[in-house]
Amino acid sequence: MSLQKPTTRLMAPHIAALKGVRPIVALTSYHAHTAAIADKYCDFLLVGDSLGMVMHGYETTVPVPLELMIMHGKAVVRGARQALVVIDMPFGTYEESPSIAFRNAARVMKETDCGAIKLEGGRRTAETIRYLVDRGIPVMSHIGLTPQSINVLGGWKTQGRTRDEWAAIEEDARLVAEAGAFAVVLEAIAEPLAERITAAIPIPTIGIGASAACDGQILVMEDMLGLSPRVPKFVKEFGRIGAAIEGAIKSYSEEVRARRFPERAHTYTMKDADDPAPATADASKHPKKAKSPSTR
Ligand code: KIV
C-alpha cells in the first residue's frame, strides 16, 4: 500500500505503550484553534460529550446527539497534528448491541478521521469493546463516575469511598482491559482504589479526579482554563480565561459607546486620495470597485 503522506499522529497502541514509561497528558478539546494549541503538549485530545454541557448549555451529557460529536470531532482532527484524537460515543449510540455500536462508531471514525472512540461503562460494555476492537476500532473505556448514567447514580458522586464499592469497580477495570480497551478513564475515584486498579491492570489509567496514582491525567479544557462558572474539587484552574474574556468584552463595549473604537488603525481609507467621498448614502450611484484581495 502506498501512503499519501507519512502518519505523524500518535495511535492507540502508542498511548497504551506509555504505561510505566511516563505520565500521559490529555485534555478535552472541542474546537480547531484550541486543539492546535493543546496538540503541542498532549498525548491525546478527547472530544468528550461534556461538550454538550460546556459548549451547548445542556445540564447533563444525556441529550448530546451523535451529529454534535462528529461536528466537533472534525474540527479537532483538523486542528491537531500529532496527538491521538479520541471521540466519545454519546448516550444511546452503543448500549443496545455490539453491532449498533459498531455502525455508530464506524461512522464517527469515517466522518472525522479520529483515531479512537470512548465508551462509558465497565463489565456491561466488555462484549461491545471486544466486538469493536476485533473490527478495527480502538476503544478507550471510562469507569467510576460515568456521567451518562447520572440519572441512575442519582448525582455526581465520587466512587469507591467505602471499601464495599471496590470489588465491583476493580472488576469493571479488569474486564474492560481484558476485552481489549487500550486505556481506561477513571473518573471521580478515591485515591487508594485508583492506585490498586492502576497496579492491577496492564493498560494505562487516565485519571480525572482519581489522584496522582493514575498513569495519566485528563481535565476538561474549559475547566482548567478558568472558563467554567463552577468546577469540581478535582479541577485546578491553571488560567483565568473567563476573567480575561470579560475584561476584554467590557473594554470593547466601553470604547464603542465612547466612540474610541474603531481608531484610524482599524479603518480602511481610499486607495486614490482624490477619489471623492460619496455625497449621499445611495449606493446605486456609486458602482462597486473591484474588491481588494486583502480585507484583513
Ligand atoms: O466528556 C468528557 O469530558 C469526559 C471526561 C470527563 C473524561 O469524558
XYZ file of C-alpha atoms and ligand atoms in Angstrom:
304
model
C 0.000 0.000 0.000
C 1.390 3.449 -0.838
C 0.907 6.159 1.768
C -0.062 9.638 0.573
C 1.757 11.307 3.472
C 3.658 9.977 6.465
C 1.459 9.380 9.511
C 2.705 11.518 12.358
C -0.220 11.186 14.740
C 0.024 9.039 17.835
C -2.200 5.973 17.689
C -3.932 3.955 20.388
C -1.038 1.427 20.788
C 1.415 4.314 21.310
C -0.709 5.575 24.214
C -1.002 2.058 25.666
C 2.787 1.661 25.475
C 3.329 4.723 27.699
C 2.178 2.844 30.818
C 5.055 2.697 33.247
C 7.219 4.875 30.978
C 5.991 8.395 31.679
C 2.753 10.159 32.680
C 0.211 10.543 29.868
C -1.121 14.073 29.314
C -4.584 14.671 27.903
C -7.229 17.381 27.680
C -10.686 17.596 26.233
C -10.912 19.708 23.106
C -13.923 20.897 21.158
C -12.643 23.249 18.512
C -9.875 23.609 15.966
C -7.873 26.532 17.345
C -7.589 25.280 20.917
C -6.873 21.783 19.558
C -3.907 23.220 17.631
C -2.507 24.723 20.847
C -3.171 21.694 23.083
C -1.803 19.353 20.420
C 1.743 20.568 21.152
C 1.548 19.435 24.777
C -0.873 16.500 24.905
C -0.592 12.819 24.006
C -4.287 12.639 23.224
C -7.194 15.034 22.878
C -10.645 13.851 23.874
C -13.705 15.228 22.143
C -15.771 14.433 25.225
C -19.535 14.531 25.341
C -19.101 17.071 28.160
C -19.104 19.451 25.170
C -22.894 19.300 25.467
C -22.643 20.977 28.869
C -19.581 23.145 28.239
C -20.391 24.420 24.744
C -24.124 23.922 24.318
C -25.611 24.570 27.755
C -27.180 21.139 28.431
C -27.480 20.261 32.130
C -26.097 16.743 31.606
C -24.411 14.822 28.773
C -27.502 12.643 28.204
C -29.110 14.728 25.408
C -25.938 15.017 23.283
C -26.557 13.761 19.712
C -24.024 11.816 17.630
C -24.022 14.570 14.989
C -22.683 17.080 17.534
C -19.801 14.737 18.420
C -18.989 14.346 14.731
C -19.112 18.086 14.066
C -16.735 18.946 16.934
C -14.635 15.849 16.207
C -13.962 17.041 12.657
C -12.853 20.446 13.953
C -10.441 18.923 16.485
C -8.940 16.492 13.951
C -8.370 19.455 11.596
C -6.663 21.435 14.389
C -4.461 18.677 15.829
C -1.373 17.307 14.057
C 0.354 14.861 16.432
C -1.981 13.969 19.299
C -4.323 10.999 19.095
C -7.906 12.290 18.821
C -10.446 10.220 20.778
C -14.177 10.864 20.369
C -16.850 9.992 22.940
C -19.786 7.864 21.844
C -22.800 9.683 23.288
C -25.608 8.111 25.326
C -27.858 5.842 23.290
C -25.434 5.113 20.453
C -23.690 1.941 21.728
C -25.598 0.320 24.602
C -28.206 -1.595 22.594
C -25.977 -4.108 20.817
C -22.382 -4.519 19.661
C -23.467 -4.255 16.003
C -25.300 -0.948 16.540
C -22.261 0.287 18.464
C -20.063 -0.728 15.525
C -22.266 1.084 12.985
C -22.193 4.322 15.005
C -18.516 4.097 15.961
C -17.515 3.359 12.359
C -19.497 6.418 11.262
C -17.609 8.555 13.795
C -14.243 7.198 12.618
C -15.015 7.553 8.893
C -16.561 11.021 9.075
C -13.994 12.564 11.435
C -10.809 10.574 10.754
C -10.245 10.320 14.534
C -8.022 7.563 15.915
C -10.225 6.017 18.632
C -13.571 6.228 20.388
C -14.522 6.158 24.073
C -17.387 4.285 25.745
C -18.695 4.697 29.282
C -19.314 1.651 31.482
C -17.473 -1.357 32.830
C -18.496 -5.007 32.527
C -21.695 -4.186 30.624
C -19.594 -2.816 27.740
C -16.969 -5.598 27.664
C -18.648 -7.545 24.851
C -19.015 -4.381 22.777
C -15.390 -3.354 23.366
C -14.195 -6.755 22.106
C -16.523 -6.566 19.080
C -15.269 -3.085 18.090
C -11.573 -3.815 18.661
C -11.824 -7.047 16.622
C -13.212 -4.960 13.766
C -10.566 -2.239 13.781
C -11.918 0.367 16.194
C -9.633 1.231 19.143
C -11.652 1.760 22.329
C -10.890 3.797 25.423
C -13.069 2.808 28.370
C -14.460 5.057 31.131
C -15.431 3.770 34.589
C -16.104 5.110 38.085
C -18.376 8.121 37.792
C -19.948 7.713 34.366
C -21.877 10.928 33.627
C -24.192 9.320 31.030
C -25.633 7.226 33.924
C -26.241 10.261 36.121
C -29.964 9.548 36.327
C -29.268 6.072 37.763
C -26.373 7.164 40.001
C -28.515 9.954 41.467
C -25.899 12.713 41.151
C -22.205 13.468 40.544
C -20.953 11.119 43.255
C -17.352 10.132 43.970
C -16.928 6.376 43.578
C -15.100 3.914 45.827
C -15.120 5.952 49.029
C -16.222 2.905 51.013
C -14.476 -0.450 50.676
C -17.678 -2.300 49.863
C -17.742 -0.474 46.476
C -14.209 -1.513 45.495
C -14.703 -5.043 44.211
C -17.260 -4.047 41.552
C -15.124 -1.175 40.233
C -11.943 -3.282 40.208
C -13.824 -5.971 38.305
C -15.006 -3.361 35.771
C -11.403 -2.265 35.201
C -10.178 -5.844 34.765
C -12.951 -6.765 32.340
C -12.577 -3.731 30.043
C -8.812 -4.317 29.909
C -9.341 -7.999 29.082
C -11.872 -7.044 26.408
C -9.184 -5.051 24.576
C -9.586 -1.402 25.661
C -6.253 0.395 25.131
C -6.747 2.719 28.138
C -9.383 3.455 30.756
C -10.545 6.766 32.186
C -11.090 6.633 35.964
C -13.464 9.445 36.915
C -14.009 10.642 40.491
C -12.500 7.605 42.205
C -10.961 7.628 45.699
C -7.153 7.531 45.624
C -6.491 4.100 47.213
C -8.831 2.399 44.743
C -7.317 4.250 41.747
C -3.891 3.120 42.961
C -4.996 -0.539 43.222
C -6.585 -0.509 39.751
C -3.540 1.162 38.180
C -1.278 -1.502 39.664
C -3.590 -4.368 38.712
C -4.312 -3.809 35.013
C -1.925 -3.782 32.042
C -3.463 -0.728 30.302
C -2.988 2.928 31.290
C -5.442 4.516 33.708
C -6.278 8.124 32.856
C -7.477 9.969 35.941
C -9.948 12.807 36.221
C -10.497 13.287 39.923
C -8.781 9.955 40.579
C -5.481 11.151 42.122
C -1.847 11.205 41.029
C -1.742 7.402 41.287
C -3.089 7.099 37.720
C -0.874 6.579 34.653
C -2.107 9.831 33.124
C -4.374 12.793 33.698
C -7.164 14.450 31.768
C -9.160 17.608 32.519
C -11.916 19.428 30.680
C -10.016 22.244 28.956
C -12.535 24.971 29.813
C -12.397 23.947 33.495
C -8.597 24.127 33.765
C -8.517 27.413 31.831
C -10.849 29.058 34.338
C -13.707 29.480 31.885
C -16.321 27.327 33.585
C -18.637 29.024 36.093
C -18.378 26.118 38.585
C -15.779 23.363 38.751
C -15.496 20.141 40.789
C -12.949 19.839 43.641
C -10.515 17.880 41.469
C -10.010 20.714 38.978
C -7.045 23.050 39.271
C -7.569 26.294 37.365
C -4.278 26.842 35.518
C -5.610 30.010 33.840
C -8.207 32.748 34.366
C -9.562 32.937 30.856
C -13.131 33.732 31.961
C -11.951 36.900 33.730
C -9.733 37.814 30.725
C -12.668 37.408 28.302
C -14.948 39.510 30.473
C -12.302 42.228 30.809
C -11.813 42.385 27.027
C -15.553 42.493 26.261
C -16.105 45.196 28.892
C -13.329 47.354 27.343
C -14.775 46.814 23.860
C -18.259 47.863 24.915
C -16.912 50.954 26.725
C -14.801 52.010 23.712
C -17.654 51.564 21.219
C -20.038 53.530 23.415
C -17.452 56.322 23.865
C -16.638 56.259 20.083
C -12.974 55.469 20.889
C -13.113 52.286 18.768
C -12.515 51.866 15.839
C -9.450 54.126 15.542
C -7.608 55.168 12.327
C -5.508 51.989 12.517
C -8.653 49.864 12.158
C -10.162 51.905 9.311
C -9.910 51.419 5.530
C -9.040 54.557 3.556
C -9.440 55.180 -0.186
C -6.576 53.984 -2.423
C -6.902 57.132 -4.513
C -6.662 60.167 -2.267
C -8.545 62.263 -4.900
C -11.461 59.843 -5.011
C -14.227 61.970 -3.504
C -16.278 60.584 -0.677
C -19.861 59.774 -1.700
C -22.107 62.764 -1.158
C -25.084 60.561 -0.329
C -25.577 57.094 1.075
C -27.261 55.974 -2.205
C -25.026 53.025 -3.188
C -26.686 52.708 -6.643
C -24.976 55.956 -7.729
C -21.522 54.538 -6.846
C -20.777 51.366 -8.826
C -18.700 48.927 -6.768
C -14.918 48.894 -7.238
C -13.111 45.586 -7.723
C -12.772 44.032 -4.259
C -9.312 44.223 -2.693
C -7.862 40.750 -2.083
C -6.705 41.821 1.341
C -9.514 42.860 3.608
C -7.964 41.626 6.828
O -16.761 14.063 28.274
C -15.749 14.261 28.968
O -15.288 15.391 29.148
C -15.088 13.113 29.559
C -14.003 13.392 30.533
C -14.622 13.632 31.858
C -13.010 12.299 30.600
O -15.459 12.008 29.313
